[in-house]
Short mmCIF file of C-alpha atoms in Angstrom, two decimals:
data_model
loop_
_atom_site.label_atom_id
_atom_site.label_comp_id
_atom_site.label_asym_id
_atom_site.label_seq_id
_atom_site.Cartn_x
_atom_site.Cartn_y
_atom_site.Cartn_z
CA MET T 1 2.20 25.72 73.87
CA VAL T 2 0.09 26.12 77.00
CA MET T 3 -1.38 29.67 77.23
CA LYS T 4 -3.15 31.45 80.11
CA LEU T 5 -6.35 33.18 78.95
CA LYS T 6 -9.27 34.72 80.68
CA TYR T 7 -12.35 32.60 81.12
CA TRP T 8 -14.42 34.61 78.52
CA THR T 9 -11.83 34.04 75.91
CA ILE T 10 -11.74 30.29 76.58
CA LEU T 11 -15.48 30.13 76.40
CA LEU T 12 -15.57 32.00 73.17
CA LEU T 13 -13.03 29.69 71.54
CA VAL T 14 -14.98 26.70 72.81
CA LEU T 15 -18.15 27.97 71.19
CA LEU T 16 -16.14 28.50 68.02
CA GLY T 17 -14.67 25.12 68.26
CA SER T 18 -17.74 23.33 66.85
CA SER T 19 -17.32 25.17 63.50
CA LEU T 20 -13.53 24.76 63.63
CA GLY T 21 -13.70 21.02 64.21
CA ALA T 22 -11.14 21.19 66.83
CA THR T 23 -9.60 17.97 68.18
CA GLN T 24 -7.15 17.76 71.06
CA VAL T 25 -5.13 14.83 72.06
CA ILE T 26 -3.99 14.55 75.73
CA LYS T 27 -1.08 12.27 76.68
CA CYS T 28 -0.16 11.36 80.27
CA GLY T 29 2.71 8.84 80.26
CA GLU T 30 1.41 5.73 78.25
CA THR T 31 -2.26 6.82 78.46
CA SER T 32 -3.85 9.13 75.93
CA ILE T 33 -7.35 10.44 75.12
CA THR T 34 -8.85 12.41 72.33
CA LEU T 35 -11.41 15.24 72.94
CA VAL T 36 -13.47 16.60 69.97
CA SER T 37 -15.44 19.76 69.81
CA ARG T 38 -18.12 18.60 67.47
CA HIS T 39 -19.20 16.10 70.22
CA TYR T 40 -19.21 18.96 72.78
CA TRP T 41 -15.69 18.06 73.94
CA ASN T 42 -16.66 14.59 75.05
CA LEU T 43 -14.14 11.78 74.91
CA ASN T 44 -13.47 10.29 71.48
CA SER T 45 -10.75 7.74 72.11
CA LEU T 46 -8.74 6.00 74.93
CA ASP T 47 -5.36 4.49 74.24
CA PHE T 48 -2.69 2.84 76.35
CA ALA T 49 0.88 2.02 75.22
CA GLY T 50 -0.11 2.65 71.72
CA ILE T 51 -3.00 0.24 71.84
CA ASN T 52 -6.58 1.48 71.20
CA LEU T 53 -8.68 0.42 74.16
CA CYS T 54 -11.96 2.31 73.46
CA ARG T 55 -13.26 2.53 69.88
CA ASN T 56 -12.55 5.82 68.09
CA ARG T 57 -15.39 8.07 67.03
CA SER T 58 -18.06 6.41 69.13
CA TYR T 59 -20.52 8.36 71.27
CA PHE T 60 -18.75 8.58 74.62
CA GLY T 61 -20.11 10.84 77.37
CA ASN T 62 -23.37 11.45 79.02
CA VAL T 63 -26.62 10.89 77.13
CA ALA T 64 -30.33 11.29 78.06
CA ARG T 65 -33.40 9.96 76.32
CA PHE T 66 -36.52 12.10 76.59
CA ASN T 67 -39.84 11.78 74.73
CA CYS T 68 -38.24 13.69 71.96
CA GLY T 69 -35.33 11.26 71.65
CA TRP T 70 -31.61 11.13 72.54
CA VAL T 71 -29.85 14.28 73.76
CA GLY T 72 -26.08 14.64 74.45
CA SER T 73 -22.59 13.70 73.19
CA GLY T 74 -22.63 12.72 69.42
CA HIS T 75 -26.50 12.64 69.28
CA LYS T 76 -27.64 15.50 67.09
CA GLU T 77 -30.46 13.76 65.12
CA ASN T 78 -33.23 15.88 66.84
CA LYS T 79 -31.18 19.09 66.45
CA ILE T 80 -31.05 19.68 70.29
CA GLY T 81 -27.61 18.80 71.33
CA GLU T 82 -25.80 20.15 74.43
CA THR T 83 -26.42 23.84 75.08
CA GLU T 84 -24.94 26.46 77.41
CA LEU T 85 -21.60 24.80 76.98
CA LYS T 86 -18.79 25.95 79.26
CA VAL T 87 -15.34 24.16 79.17
CA ASN T 88 -12.03 24.67 80.87
CA PHE T 89 -8.84 22.67 80.15
CA PHE T 90 -5.88 22.29 82.63
CA ALA T 91 -2.48 20.54 82.05
CA ASP T 92 -0.41 20.13 85.07
CA GLY T 93 -2.63 22.81 86.75
CA LYS T 94 -2.21 25.41 83.98
CA GLU T 95 -5.22 26.45 81.94
CA PHE T 96 -4.91 26.29 78.11
CA VAL T 97 -7.07 26.48 75.02
CA PRO T 98 -7.07 23.62 72.41
CA SER T 99 -5.30 24.69 69.26
CA LYS T 100 -4.87 23.26 65.76
CA LYS T 101 -1.18 24.26 66.01
CA VAL T 102 -0.64 21.96 69.16
CA LYS T 103 -2.19 18.62 68.30
CA VAL T 104 -0.87 16.80 71.42
CA ILE T 105 -0.63 18.08 74.91
CA GLU T 106 1.72 16.03 77.11
CA ALA T 107 1.49 16.38 80.92
CA LYS T 108 1.65 14.45 84.14
CA ASN T 109 -2.05 15.19 84.81
CA PHE T 110 -4.96 16.66 82.90
CA GLU T 111 -8.31 18.05 83.97
CA LEU T 112 -11.44 18.96 81.95
CA LYS T 113 -14.15 20.97 83.60
CA LYS T 114 -17.40 21.06 81.70
CA SER T 115 -21.03 22.31 82.20
CA SER T 116 -23.72 21.86 79.64
CA VAL T 117 -27.50 21.55 79.37
CA LEU T 118 -29.23 18.44 77.99
CA LEU T 119 -32.66 19.66 77.53
CA ASP T 120 -34.13 19.41 81.08
CA LEU T 121 -30.87 18.58 82.76
CA ARG T 122 -27.67 20.41 83.76
CA VAL T 123 -24.68 18.16 83.78
CA GLU T 124 -21.48 19.45 85.68
CA TYR T 125 -18.74 17.05 84.49
CA ILE T 126 -15.09 16.77 85.51
CA LEU T 127 -12.67 14.43 83.78
CA THR T 128 -9.17 13.90 85.16
CA LEU T 129 -6.39 11.87 83.52
CA GLU T 130 -3.09 10.42 84.84
CA ASP T 131 -0.81 7.65 83.45
CA GLY T 132 -3.11 4.52 83.66
CA LYS T 133 -6.01 6.26 85.40
CA LEU T 134 -9.03 8.08 84.00
CA THR T 135 -11.65 9.47 86.35
CA GLU T 136 -15.03 10.96 85.30
CA ARG T 137 -17.45 12.66 87.74
CA ALA T 138 -21.01 13.93 86.78
CA LYS T 139 -23.44 15.91 88.79
CA VAL T 140 -26.97 16.11 87.37
CA THR T 141 -29.39 18.85 88.28
CA VAL T 142 -33.03 18.65 87.00
CA LEU T 143 -33.96 22.04 85.68
CA ARG T 144 -37.75 21.51 85.25
CA ASP T 145 -40.27 18.71 85.88
CA THR T 146 -39.35 16.04 83.34
CA GLU T 147 -39.66 12.31 82.42
CA LEU T 148 -36.52 10.39 81.45
CA LYS T 149 -36.78 7.23 79.40
CA LEU T 150 -33.06 6.52 80.02
CA LEU T 151 -29.95 8.15 81.24
CA TYR T 152 -26.45 6.91 80.55
CA LEU T 153 -23.37 8.29 82.20
CA PHE T 154 -19.69 7.55 81.36
CA MET T 155 -20.22 5.30 78.29
CA HIS T 156 -16.99 3.49 77.25
CA PRO T 157 -16.95 1.57 73.95
CA TRP T 158 -14.23 -0.99 74.78
CA CYS T 159 -12.59 -2.65 71.70
CA PRO T 160 -13.01 -6.31 70.78
CA ILE T 161 -9.44 -7.07 72.25
CA PHE T 162 -11.37 -7.36 75.54
CA GLU T 163 -12.73 -10.85 75.66
CA SER T 164 -14.40 -11.01 79.08
CA ALA T 165 -15.50 -8.83 81.97
CA LEU T 166 -15.43 -9.64 85.76
CA CYS T 167 -18.32 -8.00 87.48
CA GLN T 168 -17.85 -7.18 91.24
CA LYS T 169 -20.81 -6.94 93.36
CA ALA T 170 -21.39 -5.11 96.60
CA ASP T 171 -21.84 -8.28 98.56
CA GLY T 172 -18.45 -9.42 97.53
CA SER T 173 -19.56 -12.01 94.96
CA GLU T 174 -18.40 -11.96 91.33
CA ASP T 175 -19.83 -12.74 87.96
CA THR T 176 -18.08 -13.18 84.50
CA ILE T 177 -19.29 -12.08 81.10
CA ARG T 178 -17.69 -13.80 78.09
CA PHE T 179 -18.32 -11.60 75.13
CA ASN T 180 -17.65 -14.34 72.48
CA ASP T 181 -20.47 -16.25 74.09
CA MET T 182 -22.87 -13.33 73.64
CA LYS T 183 -24.87 -12.75 70.44
CA ILE T 184 -23.84 -9.75 68.26
CA ASN T 185 -25.85 -6.81 69.57
CA GLY T 186 -26.79 -8.79 72.56
CA THR T 187 -27.10 -6.89 75.94
CA GLN T 188 -26.99 -7.74 79.57
CA SER T 189 -27.98 -5.43 82.43
CA LYS T 190 -26.63 -5.93 85.97
CA THR T 191 -27.48 -4.15 89.13
CA GLY T 192 -25.72 -3.96 92.38
CA LEU T 193 -22.27 -3.75 90.90
CA THR T 194 -19.45 -1.71 92.42
CA GLY T 195 -16.94 -2.37 89.56
CA VAL T 196 -16.16 -4.13 86.37
CA THR T 197 -12.76 -5.40 85.00
CA TYR T 198 -12.40 -5.93 81.29
CA PHE T 199 -9.67 -8.34 80.20
CA ALA T 200 -7.60 -8.37 76.94
CA PRO T 201 -5.48 -11.55 77.25
CA LYS T 202 -3.51 -11.26 74.05
CA GLU T 203 -2.39 -7.71 74.90
CA LYS T 204 -2.05 -8.72 78.58
CA LEU T 205 -4.08 -5.64 79.67
CA ALA T 206 -6.86 -5.14 82.12
CA ALA T 207 -9.12 -2.16 82.69
CA THR T 208 -10.97 -1.83 85.97
CA THR T 209 -13.93 0.40 86.25
CA THR T 210 -14.91 1.37 89.76
CA LEU T 211 -18.09 3.20 90.75
CA ASN T 212 -18.34 5.83 93.47
CA VAL T 213 -21.89 6.82 94.42
CA ILE T 214 -21.76 10.45 95.73
CA LYS T 215 -25.53 10.99 95.70
CA ALA T 216 -27.80 8.32 94.32
CA VAL T 217 -30.78 8.97 91.99
CA PRO T 218 -33.89 9.43 94.21
CA ARG T 219 -36.09 6.37 94.02
CA GLY T 220 -33.83 4.97 91.36
CA LYS T 221 -32.16 1.56 90.81
CA ALA T 222 -28.87 1.96 88.97
CA ALA T 223 -27.43 -0.70 86.65
CA PHE T 224 -24.42 -1.36 84.32
CA LEU T 225 -25.42 -2.22 80.76
CA PHE T 226 -23.18 -4.44 78.54
CA TRP T 227 -23.72 -4.23 74.84
CA ASN T 228 -21.71 -6.54 72.52
CA ARG T 229 -21.84 -4.90 69.06
CA GLY T 230 -19.02 -6.98 67.71
CA VAL T 231 -17.10 -3.88 66.65
CA ASP T 232 -16.93 -2.99 70.42
CA ARG T 233 -18.09 -4.13 73.89
CA LYS T 234 -19.85 -1.12 75.25
CA LEU T 235 -20.22 -0.47 78.97
CA TYR T 236 -22.80 2.02 80.15
CA PHE T 237 -23.55 3.19 83.70
CA GLN T 238 -27.42 3.66 83.69
CA PRO T 239 -28.62 5.37 86.84
CA VAL T 240 -32.16 6.11 85.46
CA ASN T 241 -34.62 4.00 83.63
CA LYS T 242 -38.20 5.32 82.95
CA GLN T 243 -38.55 7.71 85.80
CA LYS T 244 -40.15 11.08 86.53
CA PHE T 245 -38.29 13.94 88.20
CA LYS T 246 -39.18 17.15 89.89
CA ALA T 247 -37.24 20.47 89.20
CA GLY T 248 -34.29 20.86 91.70
CA GLU T 249 -33.55 17.21 92.16
CA THR T 250 -29.93 16.28 92.01
CA PHE T 251 -27.69 13.21 91.81
CA GLU T 252 -24.01 12.53 91.42
CA TYR T 253 -21.65 9.72 90.45
CA GLU T 254 -17.99 9.14 89.77
CA LEU T 255 -16.37 6.45 87.79
CA THR T 256 -12.65 5.69 87.76
CA VAL T 257 -10.94 3.46 85.08
CA THR T 258 -7.58 2.00 86.11
CA ILE T 259 -5.48 0.40 83.28
CA GLY T 260 -2.69 -2.06 83.90
CA ARG T 261 -0.75 -4.99 82.59
CA MET T 262 -1.65 -8.51 83.45
CA LYS T 263 1.01 -10.80 84.83
#
């Protein structure tokens, strides 16, 4: 049941969600995702037509590495986590609160609006889901002078059913990564990409990730990082690598994943 509640009530329930261990499944047509409160309402799975595309219980989301270590998503080892968390959920334009009584919300479209602080960064994040299409948008504001070792946005832990990835470059050229040819825990970093398509030939599925640069990192050089762990083929968008920032600097990116059947 979708309920309309005032914002303060929603915020209260979200803050309580961590202790309640709330989990919400969203289903739009053949596409479904899972959101989990203990990971600060970050993605926890992505399925299509009953097939698990992104490995469950992995650390999806936006993660920063400071001198003190990793902050964000499932990273709680330094006991910092995401703070000042505000979340709103919408199904077909109607606001609702996740409930243990309603494990699956079915809708034509879904939207999650989230704001949280990752130590020295505020991340305003919007996730939208339609059948066969997932879009994530993140605006990052630097709250105080800081140094970032790394920043990952929109991490997707693609399952081993995906055997290769076609990388599309801004100049129109293409490059293919074959995961079975990579060493386990091997990584590749590629700059200048506008999109990446993962192929699962046995399932006859393809998932295309398209990058939209709304406001680039000042002085930065963004890259996509591929990490073949064997249990998954992670794809990270990495806009920052060893860079200092001044308070007030902002940058914003959007990533769209389109899922479809191969002919």
